[in-house]
Amino acid sequence: MTTPSLLVFAGSTRAQSFNRRLAHVAADLARAQGAQVTHLELADFDLPLYNADLEARGTPAAAIRLKEIFHAHPAWVICSPEYNGSYTGLLKNTIDWVSSPVKGDATWGSGTKPFAGKVVGLLSASPGALGGLRSLSHLAPLLSNLQCWVAPKQFALSKAGDAFDASGHLVAEPARQGVQGVVEQALWAAQRFQG
Ligand SMILES: Cc1cc2nc3c(=O)[nH]c(=O)nc-3n(C[C@H](O)[C@H](O)[C@H](O)COP(=O)(O)O)c2cc1C
């Protein structure tokens, strides 16, 4: 069995984002396991706020590109910041665009197509004591509703301001193992689902 390709992205575009840094760590660990990794930066996709009137004039090219990328990867790792006990508007807006059916389109007429059957590992990072864990408790049912398999292992990096060294590596070994556990489980499950 070949190692499945992995999509990694963070729900933040902030330059010094802890979740973007965590996504780098996850991507490096997956590559070390032999996975082919696509590391997305959501800042590279010019997506307006979702609006059905706007969509009726044509789905933005960035949304179609994201549908293609999501669909092409059997395993994903999402690094979710926590805003007000939930995930970010950026993440929601991205998922809303990617899950919205393109009317009359032979390829993207189904909204769940980019999501169905994907194995998703969830990570979060926050300067707070809970590490953004509550964002994951909201994100998991949303993804399940879109027919993703949410990996049961999750990891929330608390006190993220002290967690990375100057090179972006995690300082504490237990944190590194927490990320690795999620990456490994997502790849493991996706590999079996592919078979
Ligand atoms: C509007 C807003 C709400 C926030 N709410 C929470 C929260 O509920 N829990 C938490 O741990 N951090 C909260 N934070 C702090 C974020 O965890 C912090 O800004 C973090 O750095 C965001 O992730 P990023 O570094 O990947 O951009 C909030 C930040 C903002 C701007």
mmCIF file of C-alpha atoms and ligand atoms in Angstrom:
data_model
loop_
_atom_site.group_PDB
_atom_site.id
_atom_site.type_symbol
_atom_site.label_atom_id
_atom_site.label_comp_id
_atom_site.label_asym_id
_atom_site.label_seq_id
_atom_site.Cartn_x
_atom_site.Cartn_y
_atom_site.Cartn_z
ATOM 1 C CA MET A 1 0.000 0.000 0.000
ATOM 2 C CA THR A 2 1.315 3.460 -0.848
ATOM 3 C CA THR A 3 1.218 6.322 1.638
ATOM 4 C CA PRO A 4 -1.724 8.564 0.699
ATOM 5 C CA SER A 5 -1.182 12.180 -0.250
ATOM 6 C CA LEU A 6 -1.896 14.633 2.544
ATOM 7 C CA LEU A 7 -3.361 18.118 2.402
ATOM 8 C CA VAL A 8 -2.344 20.437 5.257
ATOM 9 C CA PHE A 9 -3.670 23.914 5.925
ATOM 10 C CA ALA A 10 -4.353 26.349 8.759
ATOM 11 C CA GLY A 11 -7.427 28.448 9.422
ATOM 12 C CA SER A 12 -5.391 31.625 9.795
ATOM 13 C CA THR A 13 -3.590 33.939 7.399
ATOM 14 C CA ARG A 14 -1.806 35.898 10.153
ATOM 15 C CA ALA A 15 1.897 36.327 9.397
ATOM 16 C CA GLN A 16 3.007 35.021 12.803
ATOM 17 C CA SER A 17 0.153 32.531 13.123
ATOM 18 C CA PHE A 18 0.722 29.677 15.565
ATOM 19 C CA ASN A 19 -1.564 27.469 13.498
ATOM 20 C CA ARG A 20 0.384 28.170 10.324
ATOM 21 C CA ARG A 21 3.523 27.189 12.221
ATOM 22 C CA LEU A 22 1.819 24.037 13.467
ATOM 23 C CA ALA A 23 0.837 23.213 9.886
ATOM 24 C CA HIS A 24 4.532 23.374 8.925
ATOM 25 C CA VAL A 25 5.385 20.948 11.727
ATOM 26 C CA ALA A 26 2.611 18.557 10.641
ATOM 27 C CA ALA A 27 3.706 18.747 6.998
ATOM 28 C CA ASP A 28 7.334 17.994 7.921
ATOM 29 C CA LEU A 29 6.307 15.011 10.057
ATOM 30 C CA ALA A 30 4.122 13.640 7.255
ATOM 31 C CA ARG A 31 6.928 13.996 4.705
ATOM 32 C CA ALA A 32 9.221 12.131 7.106
ATOM 33 C CA GLN A 33 6.680 9.290 6.981
ATOM 34 C CA GLY A 34 6.897 9.194 3.204
ATOM 35 C CA ALA A 35 3.689 11.077 2.451
ATOM 36 C CA GLN A 36 3.406 13.427 -0.472
ATOM 37 C CA VAL A 37 2.236 16.666 1.148
ATOM 38 C CA THR A 38 0.398 19.658 -0.270
ATOM 39 C CA HIS A 39 0.736 22.545 2.158
ATOM 40 C CA LEU A 40 -1.904 25.190 1.376
ATOM 41 C CA GLU A 41 -1.882 28.786 2.517
ATOM 42 C CA LEU A 42 -5.432 30.123 2.450
ATOM 43 C CA ALA A 43 -4.003 33.610 1.887
ATOM 44 C CA ASP A 44 -3.137 32.477 -1.641
ATOM 45 C CA PHE A 45 -6.837 32.076 -2.508
ATOM 46 C CA ASP A 46 -8.809 35.171 -3.340
ATOM 47 C CA LEU A 47 -12.189 34.192 -1.875
ATOM 48 C CA PRO A 48 -14.805 36.843 -1.097
ATOM 49 C CA LEU A 49 -17.247 36.380 1.763
ATOM 50 C CA TYR A 50 -19.775 33.787 0.630
ATOM 51 C CA ASN A 51 -22.852 35.361 -0.911
ATOM 52 C CA ALA A 52 -25.327 33.387 -3.018
ATOM 53 C CA ASP A 53 -26.078 36.393 -5.259
ATOM 54 C CA LEU A 54 -22.379 36.725 -6.015
ATOM 55 C CA GLU A 55 -22.161 32.975 -6.612
ATOM 56 C CA ALA A 56 -25.088 33.132 -9.053
ATOM 57 C CA ARG A 57 -22.909 35.357 -11.249
ATOM 58 C CA GLY A 58 -20.215 32.655 -11.274
ATOM 59 C CA THR A 59 -18.313 30.613 -8.684
ATOM 60 C CA PRO A 60 -14.923 32.279 -8.109
ATOM 61 C CA ALA A 61 -11.983 30.511 -9.743
ATOM 62 C CA ALA A 62 -10.337 30.213 -6.309
ATOM 63 C CA ALA A 63 -13.302 28.189 -5.021
ATOM 64 C CA ILE A 64 -13.092 25.785 -7.975
ATOM 65 C CA ARG A 65 -9.342 25.424 -7.476
ATOM 66 C CA LEU A 66 -9.907 24.620 -3.783
ATOM 67 C CA LYS A 67 -12.572 22.045 -4.683
ATOM 68 C CA GLU A 68 -10.043 20.355 -6.979
ATOM 69 C CA ILE A 69 -7.309 20.374 -4.328
ATOM 70 C CA PHE A 70 -9.566 19.122 -1.521
ATOM 71 C CA HIS A 71 -10.930 16.374 -3.728
ATOM 72 C CA ALA A 72 -7.469 15.237 -4.850
ATOM 73 C CA HIS A 73 -6.226 14.431 -1.323
ATOM 74 C CA PRO A 74 -7.535 11.401 0.612
ATOM 75 C CA ALA A 75 -6.076 12.651 3.912
ATOM 76 C CA TRP A 76 -6.076 16.159 5.395
ATOM 77 C CA VAL A 77 -4.744 17.862 8.496
ATOM 78 C CA ILE A 78 -6.434 21.112 9.497
ATOM 79 C CA CYS A 79 -4.830 23.427 12.065
ATOM 80 C CA SER A 80 -7.659 25.435 13.560
ATOM 81 C CA PRO A 81 -7.328 28.635 15.560
ATOM 82 C CA GLU A 82 -10.021 29.295 18.166
ATOM 83 C CA TYR A 83 -12.096 32.456 18.048
ATOM 84 C CA ASN A 84 -14.769 32.802 20.707
ATOM 85 C CA GLY A 85 -14.769 29.115 21.456
ATOM 86 C CA SER A 86 -15.145 28.086 17.824
ATOM 87 C CA TYR A 87 -13.233 27.972 14.530
ATOM 88 C CA THR A 88 -12.474 31.069 12.483
ATOM 89 C CA GLY A 89 -14.659 32.840 9.948
ATOM 90 C CA LEU A 90 -11.887 32.237 7.411
ATOM 91 C CA LEU A 91 -12.205 28.491 7.836
ATOM 92 C CA LYS A 92 -16.004 28.624 7.684
ATOM 93 C CA ASN A 93 -16.001 30.833 4.598
ATOM 94 C CA THR A 94 -13.535 28.538 2.858
ATOM 95 C CA ILE A 95 -15.552 25.421 3.662
ATOM 96 C CA ASP A 96 -18.799 27.149 2.647
ATOM 97 C CA TRP A 97 -17.425 28.027 -0.780
ATOM 98 C CA VAL A 98 -15.869 24.590 -1.305
ATOM 99 C CA SER A 99 -19.082 22.810 -0.253
ATOM 100 C CA SER A 100 -21.454 24.917 -2.302
ATOM 101 C CA PRO A 101 -22.653 23.046 -5.416
ATOM 102 C CA VAL A 102 -21.919 24.676 -8.762
ATOM 103 C CA LYS A 103 -25.330 24.575 -10.421
ATOM 104 C CA GLY A 104 -25.422 22.730 -13.712
ATOM 105 C CA ASP A 105 -21.729 21.809 -13.505
ATOM 106 C CA ALA A 106 -21.000 18.202 -14.443
ATOM 107 C CA THR A 107 -17.965 17.994 -12.118
ATOM 108 C CA TRP A 108 -18.952 20.099 -9.102
ATOM 109 C CA GLY A 109 -22.722 19.716 -9.013
ATOM 110 C CA SER A 110 -22.434 17.898 -5.675
ATOM 111 C CA GLY A 111 -21.391 20.042 -2.722
ATOM 112 C CA THR A 112 -20.087 17.118 -0.698
ATOM 113 C CA LYS A 113 -17.877 15.755 -3.511
ATOM 114 C CA PRO A 114 -14.657 17.492 -2.360
ATOM 115 C CA PHE A 115 -15.254 16.211 1.227
ATOM 116 C CA ALA A 116 -16.846 12.765 1.080
ATOM 117 C CA GLY A 117 -14.617 9.975 2.368
ATOM 118 C CA LYS A 118 -11.694 12.190 3.336
ATOM 119 C CA VAL A 119 -9.886 11.370 6.561
ATOM 120 C CA VAL A 120 -9.279 14.565 8.517
ATOM 121 C CA GLY A 121 -6.819 14.939 11.382
ATOM 122 C CA LEU A 122 -7.530 17.955 13.590
ATOM 123 C CA LEU A 123 -4.958 20.149 15.314
ATOM 124 C CA SER A 124 -5.307 23.497 17.019
ATOM 125 C CA ALA A 125 -3.010 26.029 18.653
ATOM 126 C CA SER A 126 -3.738 28.918 20.967
ATOM 127 C CA PRO A 127 -1.856 31.059 23.465
ATOM 128 C CA GLY A 128 -4.474 29.944 25.998
ATOM 129 C CA ALA A 129 -4.484 26.970 28.348
ATOM 130 C CA LEU A 130 -6.914 24.864 26.292
ATOM 131 C CA GLY A 131 -4.962 25.217 23.057
ATOM 132 C CA GLY A 132 -8.033 25.958 20.962
ATOM 133 C CA LEU A 133 -9.588 22.590 21.745
ATOM 134 C CA ARG A 134 -13.115 24.006 21.679
ATOM 135 C CA SER A 135 -12.712 25.024 18.043
ATOM 136 C CA LEU A 136 -12.184 21.358 17.193
ATOM 137 C CA SER A 137 -15.373 20.320 18.974
ATOM 138 C CA HIS A 138 -17.253 22.588 16.535
ATOM 139 C CA LEU A 139 -15.227 21.716 13.461
ATOM 140 C CA ALA A 140 -15.575 17.945 13.849
ATOM 141 C CA PRO A 141 -19.387 17.758 13.423
ATOM 142 C CA LEU A 142 -19.267 20.191 10.501
ATOM 143 C CA LEU A 143 -16.797 17.907 8.722
ATOM 144 C CA SER A 144 -18.784 14.770 9.596
ATOM 145 C CA ASN A 145 -21.850 16.408 8.130
ATOM 146 C CA LEU A 146 -19.907 16.822 4.882
ATOM 147 C CA GLN A 147 -19.142 13.060 4.999
ATOM 148 C CA CYS A 148 -15.534 13.346 6.164
ATOM 149 C CA TRP A 149 -14.094 10.758 8.556
ATOM 150 C CA VAL A 150 -12.722 12.764 11.467
ATOM 151 C CA ALA A 151 -9.745 10.974 13.011
ATOM 152 C CA PRO A 152 -10.417 10.258 16.690
ATOM 153 C CA LYS A 153 -6.963 11.462 17.760
ATOM 154 C CA GLN A 154 -6.797 15.248 18.062
ATOM 155 C CA PHE A 155 -4.154 17.517 19.527
ATOM 156 C CA ALA A 156 -4.488 21.042 20.910
ATOM 157 C CA LEU A 157 -1.263 22.989 21.478
ATOM 158 C CA SER A 158 -1.681 25.189 24.552
ATOM 159 C CA LYS A 159 0.551 28.167 25.468
ATOM 160 C CA ALA A 160 1.515 28.343 21.807
ATOM 161 C CA GLY A 161 3.524 31.529 22.367
ATOM 162 C CA ASP A 162 6.170 29.450 24.155
ATOM 163 C CA ALA A 163 5.822 26.267 22.106
ATOM 164 C CA PHE A 164 8.028 26.966 19.050
ATOM 165 C CA ASP A 165 11.738 27.682 18.782
ATOM 166 C CA ALA A 166 13.152 30.294 16.390
ATOM 167 C CA SER A 167 13.223 27.736 13.553
ATOM 168 C CA GLY A 168 9.548 26.887 13.991
ATOM 169 C CA HIS A 169 10.127 23.513 15.623
ATOM 170 C CA LEU A 170 8.123 22.450 18.658
ATOM 171 C CA VAL A 171 10.180 22.796 21.812
ATOM 172 C CA ALA A 172 8.491 20.066 23.858
ATOM 173 C CA GLU A 173 8.701 16.425 22.799
ATOM 174 C CA PRO A 174 5.181 15.579 24.064
ATOM 175 C CA ALA A 175 3.780 18.281 21.776
ATOM 176 C CA ARG A 176 5.707 16.896 18.808
ATOM 177 C CA GLN A 177 4.361 13.433 19.623
ATOM 178 C CA GLY A 178 0.834 14.838 19.855
ATOM 179 C CA VAL A 179 1.069 16.236 16.325
ATOM 180 C CA GLN A 180 2.722 13.092 15.040
ATOM 181 C CA GLY A 181 -0.046 10.928 16.491
ATOM 182 C CA VAL A 182 -2.705 12.851 14.573
ATOM 183 C CA VAL A 183 -0.723 12.850 11.311
ATOM 184 C CA GLU A 184 0.005 9.127 11.580
ATOM 185 C CA GLN A 185 -3.601 8.231 12.310
ATOM 186 C CA ALA A 186 -4.963 10.281 9.410
ATOM 187 C CA LEU A 187 -2.486 8.665 7.001
ATOM 188 C CA TRP A 188 -3.096 5.196 8.451
ATOM 189 C CA ALA A 189 -6.857 5.428 8.057
ATOM 190 C CA ALA A 190 -6.743 7.036 4.601
ATOM 191 C CA GLN A 191 -4.430 4.279 3.410
ATOM 192 C CA ARG A 192 -6.892 1.607 4.539
ATOM 193 C CA PHE A 193 -9.895 3.399 3.079
ATOM 194 C CA GLN A 194 -8.064 3.622 -0.261
ATOM 195 C CA GLY A 195 -7.426 -0.123 -0.318
HETATM 196 C C1 LIG B 1 -11.935 37.459 17.952
HETATM 197 C C2 LIG B 1 -10.998 36.566 18.682
HETATM 198 C C3 LIG B 1 -11.486 35.635 19.561
HETATM 199 C C4 LIG B 1 -10.632 34.781 20.228
HETATM 200 N N1 LIG B 1 -11.150 33.808 21.041
HETATM 201 C C5 LIG B 1 -10.330 32.878 21.575
HETATM 202 C C6 LIG B 1 -10.863 31.757 22.274
HETATM 203 O O1 LIG B 1 -12.058 31.586 22.415
HETATM 204 N N2 LIG B 1 -9.998 30.845 22.762
HETATM 205 C C7 LIG B 1 -8.646 30.973 22.612
HETATM 206 O O2 LIG B 1 -7.913 30.097 23.076
HETATM 207 N N3 LIG B 1 -8.107 32.027 21.946
HETATM 208 C C8 LIG B 1 -8.922 32.975 21.428
HETATM 209 N N4 LIG B 1 -8.394 34.010 20.720
HETATM 210 C C9 LIG B 1 -6.939 34.147 20.622
HETATM 211 C C10 LIG B 1 -6.392 33.317 19.488
HETATM 212 O O3 LIG B 1 -6.205 32.002 19.955
HETATM 213 C C11 LIG B 1 -5.062 33.916 19.040
HETATM 214 O O4 LIG B 1 -5.287 35.181 18.452
HETATM 215 C C12 LIG B 1 -4.303 32.988 18.102
HETATM 216 O O5 LIG B 1 -3.008 33.515 17.937
HETATM 217 C C13 LIG B 1 -5.035 32.850 16.758
HETATM 218 O O6 LIG B 1 -4.439 31.842 15.982
HETATM 219 P P1 LIG B 1 -3.249 32.117 14.948
HETATM 220 O O7 LIG B 1 -2.038 32.458 15.793
HETATM 221 O O8 LIG B 1 -3.067 30.853 14.215
HETATM 222 O O9 LIG B 1 -3.625 33.278 14.046
HETATM 223 C C14 LIG B 1 -9.232 34.883 20.049
HETATM 224 C C15 LIG B 1 -8.748 35.861 19.152
HETATM 225 C C16 LIG B 1 -9.608 36.670 18.473
HETATM 226 C C17 LIG B 1 -9.069 37.683 17.472
#
